[in-house]
């Protein structure tokens, strides 16, 4: 289309086509040809830059970083970058860090050559297994150290674990060789008998949690923006509810139970944080739903389209719910000083969570009574969260042990009054009672009731 517009203003095009009416009937190749005749250049095709292939991890580093690794490995630091990389790959201390970790790719040729029963390599491929291309090539191997393994090695050696892969490797080499600089060490001591590094224990923070900030963090975790969710993979979508449930359980454990809020008498603060989590799980993103409903109502459409992603789904986090979250709620209820306090601070929200979420599937109402037994062969025992909740926050019609002689609420009875009007005197109003046998009778006053209780009669 752009070529067509450009041809309309080129004089040579009109001479070639005779008339401007012929231009729409031309093909794209003909229009490009006319554009070339008019002195126009065809658009350049964008070519992707080929990724550089590396034979080992050291080739990704700069010359300065390679020299630092050579000093820490007791190797010479002179020469070009390729010479330093070869030197490090063959070094006694540094050869273990020559590659990055990556899972092995499937190679059908190598699998058939090495699998017993397929025959020898010479018969199948006319070559030995050693001459076949390796299953992994480049700078990554499945036998190399992962970043987490390097951090664990630094931690066991009493070194700090922050930084990139290069920082971790340099720290380990400096600690092993004793040259090339002093590595940064973590706070702690090494046990002389076992030789194991004991990190310094930090003082436990007993500061009450900031409920407002935690609410923002939890809400952002559970209901991220559309721009963030568009970048997610299928697995990220699949395990997002389970990640959120684990995240909220960790906050309850860290901010409530580790800080001993119930033991210190700060029950209100603890239940405020629990209410925030229960509200997010039970009602979801209510503000977004109301905003969407207002948009649909203002559009004038006869149909109201549903909106997804505003409700917290429990489908994929039932295990986290039974084993961690529900036991934490029961633990919080039992740690509260009085049952009436639970009913006052979080009674309605707990029942809303039970009726709107847990009642959807009966299995979700169960929670693990055991405190995570170490032996996996030990059968778990489960209790009913609804029954436990009814012990602390009883609700009419929900009790599992309802008594048959429970008194029902009496309906309000109509009230009757007699009004006496005498001219010159104020109106006299007296309340009456009605029965089928005695008819209307005046209600006894407080004095008359006292006389009755003392055994004295009065004239009705």
mmCIF file of N, CA and C in Angstrom, residues 368-430:
data_model
loop_
_atom_site.group_PDB
_atom_site.id
_atom_site.type_symbol
_atom_site.label_atom_id
_atom_site.label_comp_id
_atom_site.label_asym_id
_atom_site.label_seq_id
_atom_site.Cartn_x
_atom_site.Cartn_y
_atom_site.Cartn_z
ATOM 1 N N UNK A 368 -5.801 -31.211 58.658
ATOM 2 C CA UNK A 368 -4.887 -32.181 59.244
ATOM 3 C C UNK A 368 -4.759 -31.932 60.746
ATOM 4 N N UNK A 369 -5.122 -32.946 61.538
ATOM 5 C CA UNK A 369 -5.006 -32.818 62.993
ATOM 6 C C UNK A 369 -3.558 -32.968 63.428
ATOM 7 N N UNK A 370 -2.802 -33.859 62.773
ATOM 8 C CA UNK A 370 -1.392 -34.064 63.120
ATOM 9 C C UNK A 370 -0.581 -32.841 62.727
ATOM 10 N N UNK A 371 0.521 -32.644 63.425
ATOM 11 C CA UNK A 371 1.412 -31.531 63.124
ATOM 12 C C UNK A 371 2.540 -32.026 62.211
ATOM 13 N N UNK A 372 2.142 -32.401 60.973
ATOM 14 C CA UNK A 372 3.081 -32.872 59.955
ATOM 15 C C UNK A 372 3.984 -33.979 60.482
ATOM 16 N N UNK A 373 3.515 -35.228 60.601
ATOM 17 C CA UNK A 373 4.345 -36.314 61.126
ATOM 18 C C UNK A 373 5.563 -36.549 60.250
ATOM 19 N N UNK A 374 6.705 -36.836 60.905
ATOM 20 C CA UNK A 374 7.941 -37.055 60.160
ATOM 21 C C UNK A 374 7.875 -38.326 59.322
ATOM 22 N N UNK A 375 7.254 -39.350 59.841
ATOM 23 C CA UNK A 375 7.168 -40.613 59.121
ATOM 24 C C UNK A 375 5.995 -40.549 58.148
ATOM 25 N N UNK A 376 6.296 -40.615 56.855
ATOM 26 C CA UNK A 376 5.226 -40.491 55.858
ATOM 27 C C UNK A 376 4.290 -41.689 55.878
ATOM 28 N N UNK A 377 4.720 -42.814 56.493
ATOM 29 C CA UNK A 377 3.863 -43.984 56.556
ATOM 30 C C UNK A 377 2.794 -43.857 57.638
ATOM 31 N N UNK A 378 2.940 -42.883 58.525
ATOM 32 C CA UNK A 378 1.941 -42.689 59.579
ATOM 33 C C UNK A 378 0.651 -42.153 58.969
ATOM 34 N N UNK A 379 -0.482 -42.831 59.158
ATOM 35 C CA UNK A 379 -1.736 -42.333 58.567
ATOM 36 C C UNK A 379 -2.142 -41.009 59.201
ATOM 37 N N UNK A 380 -2.573 -40.106 58.374
ATOM 38 C CA UNK A 380 -2.982 -38.792 58.865
ATOM 39 C C UNK A 380 -4.412 -38.857 59.417
ATOM 40 N N UNK A 381 -4.670 -38.024 60.392
ATOM 41 C CA UNK A 381 -6.004 -37.911 60.960
ATOM 42 C C UNK A 381 -6.556 -36.538 60.608
ATOM 43 N N UNK A 382 -7.794 -36.537 60.151
ATOM 44 C CA UNK A 382 -8.413 -35.290 59.714
ATOM 45 C C UNK A 382 -9.623 -34.975 60.580
ATOM 46 N N UNK A 383 -9.825 -33.695 60.808
ATOM 47 C CA UNK A 383 -10.983 -33.224 61.543
ATOM 48 C C UNK A 383 -11.817 -32.297 60.683
ATOM 49 N N UNK A 384 -13.038 -32.041 61.106
ATOM 50 C CA UNK A 384 -13.950 -31.177 60.367
ATOM 51 C C UNK A 384 -13.769 -29.732 60.837
ATOM 52 N N UNK A 385 -13.434 -28.862 59.904
ATOM 53 C CA UNK A 385 -13.264 -27.455 60.256
ATOM 54 C C UNK A 385 -14.600 -26.827 60.665
ATOM 55 N N UNK A 386 -15.694 -27.300 60.052
ATOM 56 C CA UNK A 386 -17.001 -26.746 60.379
ATOM 57 C C UNK A 386 -17.385 -27.047 61.822
ATOM 58 N N UNK A 387 -17.109 -28.276 62.259
ATOM 59 C CA UNK A 387 -17.424 -28.628 63.647
ATOM 60 C C UNK A 387 -16.550 -27.849 64.625
ATOM 61 N N UNK A 388 -15.266 -27.698 64.275
ATOM 62 C CA UNK A 388 -14.369 -26.929 65.149
ATOM 63 C C UNK A 388 -14.786 -25.470 65.214
ATOM 64 N N UNK A 389 -15.176 -24.917 64.074
ATOM 65 C CA UNK A 389 -15.623 -23.521 64.050
ATOM 66 C C UNK A 389 -16.885 -23.345 64.878
ATOM 67 N N UNK A 390 -17.776 -24.335 64.834
ATOM 68 C CA UNK A 390 -19.032 -24.216 65.579
ATOM 69 C C UNK A 390 -18.806 -24.279 67.087
ATOM 70 N N UNK A 391 -17.693 -24.866 67.531
ATOM 71 C CA UNK A 391 -17.384 -24.875 68.956
ATOM 72 C C UNK A 391 -17.011 -23.482 69.452
ATOM 73 N N UNK A 392 -16.307 -22.730 68.617
ATOM 74 C CA UNK A 392 -15.840 -21.397 69.027
ATOM 75 C C UNK A 392 -16.823 -20.306 68.650
ATOM 76 N N UNK A 393 -17.465 -20.436 67.486
ATOM 77 C CA UNK A 393 -18.436 -19.429 67.044
ATOM 78 C C UNK A 393 -19.732 -20.163 66.719
ATOM 79 N N UNK A 394 -20.526 -20.532 67.717
ATOM 80 C CA UNK A 394 -21.755 -21.282 67.434
ATOM 81 C C UNK A 394 -22.750 -20.426 66.665
ATOM 82 N N UNK A 395 -23.404 -21.084 65.721
ATOM 83 C CA UNK A 395 -24.407 -20.395 64.914
ATOM 84 C C UNK A 395 -25.647 -21.268 64.845
ATOM 85 N N UNK A 396 -26.795 -20.681 64.984
ATOM 86 C CA UNK A 396 -28.036 -21.438 65.040
ATOM 87 C C UNK A 396 -28.245 -22.194 63.733
ATOM 88 N N UNK A 397 -28.577 -23.469 63.857
ATOM 89 C CA UNK A 397 -28.801 -24.300 62.686
ATOM 90 C C UNK A 397 -27.554 -24.930 62.133
ATOM 91 N N UNK A 398 -26.357 -24.555 62.657
ATOM 92 C CA UNK A 398 -25.108 -25.120 62.170
ATOM 93 C C UNK A 398 -24.491 -26.090 63.148
ATOM 94 N N UNK A 399 -25.036 -26.185 64.371
ATOM 95 C CA UNK A 399 -24.436 -27.048 65.385
ATOM 96 C C UNK A 399 -24.663 -28.505 65.039
ATOM 97 N N UNK A 400 -23.618 -29.316 65.210
ATOM 98 C CA UNK A 400 -23.716 -30.749 64.933
ATOM 99 C C UNK A 400 -24.388 -31.479 66.073
ATOM 100 N N UNK A 401 -24.468 -30.864 67.245
ATOM 101 C CA UNK A 401 -25.091 -31.482 68.422
ATOM 102 C C UNK A 401 -26.276 -30.642 68.862
ATOM 103 N N UNK A 402 -27.258 -30.497 67.954
ATOM 104 C CA UNK A 402 -28.427 -29.682 68.257
ATOM 105 C C UNK A 402 -29.321 -30.426 69.247
ATOM 106 N N UNK A 403 -29.814 -29.713 70.229
ATOM 107 C CA UNK A 403 -30.707 -30.309 71.207
ATOM 108 C C UNK A 403 -32.135 -30.214 70.698
ATOM 109 N N UNK A 404 -32.874 -31.279 70.945
ATOM 110 C CA UNK A 404 -34.244 -31.323 70.448
ATOM 111 C C UNK A 404 -35.148 -30.351 71.188
ATOM 112 N N UNK A 405 -34.837 -30.106 72.481
ATOM 113 C CA UNK A 405 -35.691 -29.228 73.270
ATOM 114 C C UNK A 405 -35.205 -27.783 73.223
ATOM 115 N N UNK A 406 -34.497 -27.410 72.149
ATOM 116 C CA UNK A 406 -34.006 -26.029 72.039
ATOM 117 C C UNK A 406 -35.195 -25.088 71.883
ATOM 118 N N UNK A 407 -35.202 -24.047 72.657
ATOM 119 C CA UNK A 407 -36.313 -23.115 72.648
ATOM 120 C C UNK A 407 -36.273 -22.262 71.391
ATOM 121 N N UNK A 408 -37.405 -22.154 70.748
ATOM 122 C CA UNK A 408 -37.517 -21.319 69.569
ATOM 123 C C UNK A 408 -37.880 -19.905 70.000
ATOM 124 N N UNK A 409 -37.474 -18.982 69.165
ATOM 125 C CA UNK A 409 -37.778 -17.582 69.458
ATOM 126 C C UNK A 409 -39.278 -17.349 69.307
ATOM 127 N N UNK A 410 -39.880 -16.707 70.330
ATOM 128 C CA UNK A 410 -41.314 -16.441 70.296
ATOM 129 C C UNK A 410 -41.579 -15.229 69.416
ATOM 130 N N UNK A 411 -42.673 -15.339 68.660
ATOM 131 C CA UNK A 411 -43.057 -14.221 67.818
ATOM 132 C C UNK A 411 -43.603 -13.093 68.692
ATOM 133 N N UNK A 412 -43.334 -11.859 68.331
ATOM 134 C CA UNK A 412 -43.844 -10.732 69.136
ATOM 135 C C UNK A 412 -45.370 -10.694 69.119
ATOM 136 N N UNK A 413 -45.963 -10.573 70.309
ATOM 137 C CA UNK A 413 -47.424 -10.558 70.447
ATOM 138 C C UNK A 413 -47.932 -9.116 70.328
ATOM 139 N N UNK A 414 -49.146 -8.948 69.816
ATOM 140 C CA UNK A 414 -49.713 -7.585 69.733
ATOM 141 C C UNK A 414 -50.010 -7.030 71.125
ATOM 142 N N UNK A 415 -49.910 -5.741 71.255
ATOM 143 C CA UNK A 415 -50.154 -5.053 72.530
ATOM 144 C C UNK A 415 -51.446 -4.241 72.421
ATOM 145 N N UNK A 416 -52.236 -4.199 73.539
ATOM 146 C CA UNK A 416 -53.506 -3.482 73.581
ATOM 147 C C UNK A 416 -53.464 -2.434 74.681
ATOM 148 N N UNK A 417 -54.182 -1.318 74.455
ATOM 149 C CA UNK A 417 -54.234 -0.229 75.429
ATOM 150 C C UNK A 417 -55.672 0.260 75.535
ATOM 151 N N UNK A 418 -56.022 0.721 76.743
ATOM 152 C CA UNK A 418 -57.325 1.376 76.955
ATOM 153 C C UNK A 418 -57.072 2.845 77.251
ATOM 154 N N UNK A 419 -57.830 3.701 76.616
ATOM 155 C CA UNK A 419 -57.665 5.147 76.774
ATOM 156 C C UNK A 419 -58.953 5.720 77.396
ATOM 157 N N UNK A 420 -58.796 6.431 78.503
ATOM 158 C CA UNK A 420 -59.939 7.049 79.190
ATOM 159 C C UNK A 420 -59.862 8.553 78.998
ATOM 160 N N UNK A 421 -60.956 9.102 78.421
ATOM 161 C CA UNK A 421 -61.001 10.535 78.181
ATOM 162 C C UNK A 421 -62.096 11.149 79.057
ATOM 163 N N UNK A 422 -61.744 12.104 79.916
ATOM 164 C CA UNK A 422 -62.697 12.861 80.738
ATOM 165 C C UNK A 422 -62.424 14.338 80.493
ATOM 166 N N UNK A 423 -63.495 15.060 80.262
ATOM 167 C CA UNK A 423 -63.312 16.484 79.937
ATOM 168 C C UNK A 423 -62.656 17.207 81.108
ATOM 169 N N UNK A 424 -61.688 18.025 80.797
ATOM 170 C CA UNK A 424 -60.982 18.787 81.818
ATOM 171 C C UNK A 424 -59.850 18.032 82.473
ATOM 172 N N UNK A 425 -59.675 16.736 82.131
ATOM 173 C CA UNK A 425 -58.612 15.954 82.756
ATOM 174 C C UNK A 425 -57.731 15.353 81.635
ATOM 175 N N UNK A 426 -56.463 15.076 81.930
ATOM 176 C CA UNK A 426 -55.600 14.464 80.902
ATOM 177 C C UNK A 426 -56.016 13.020 80.616
ATOM 178 N N UNK A 427 -55.655 12.555 79.414
ATOM 179 C CA UNK A 427 -55.985 11.184 79.023
ATOM 180 C C UNK A 427 -55.229 10.197 79.891
ATOM 181 N N UNK A 428 -55.917 9.087 80.231
ATOM 182 C CA UNK A 428 -55.301 8.006 80.979
ATOM 183 C C UNK A 428 -55.187 6.784 80.065
ATOM 184 N N UNK A 429 -53.952 6.296 79.904
ATOM 185 C CA UNK A 429 -53.694 5.135 79.042
ATOM 186 C C UNK A 429 -53.205 3.982 79.893
ATOM 187 N N UNK A 430 -53.816 2.823 79.733
ATOM 188 C CA UNK A 430 -53.439 1.639 80.489
ATOM 189 C C UNK A 430 -53.299 0.465 79.530
#
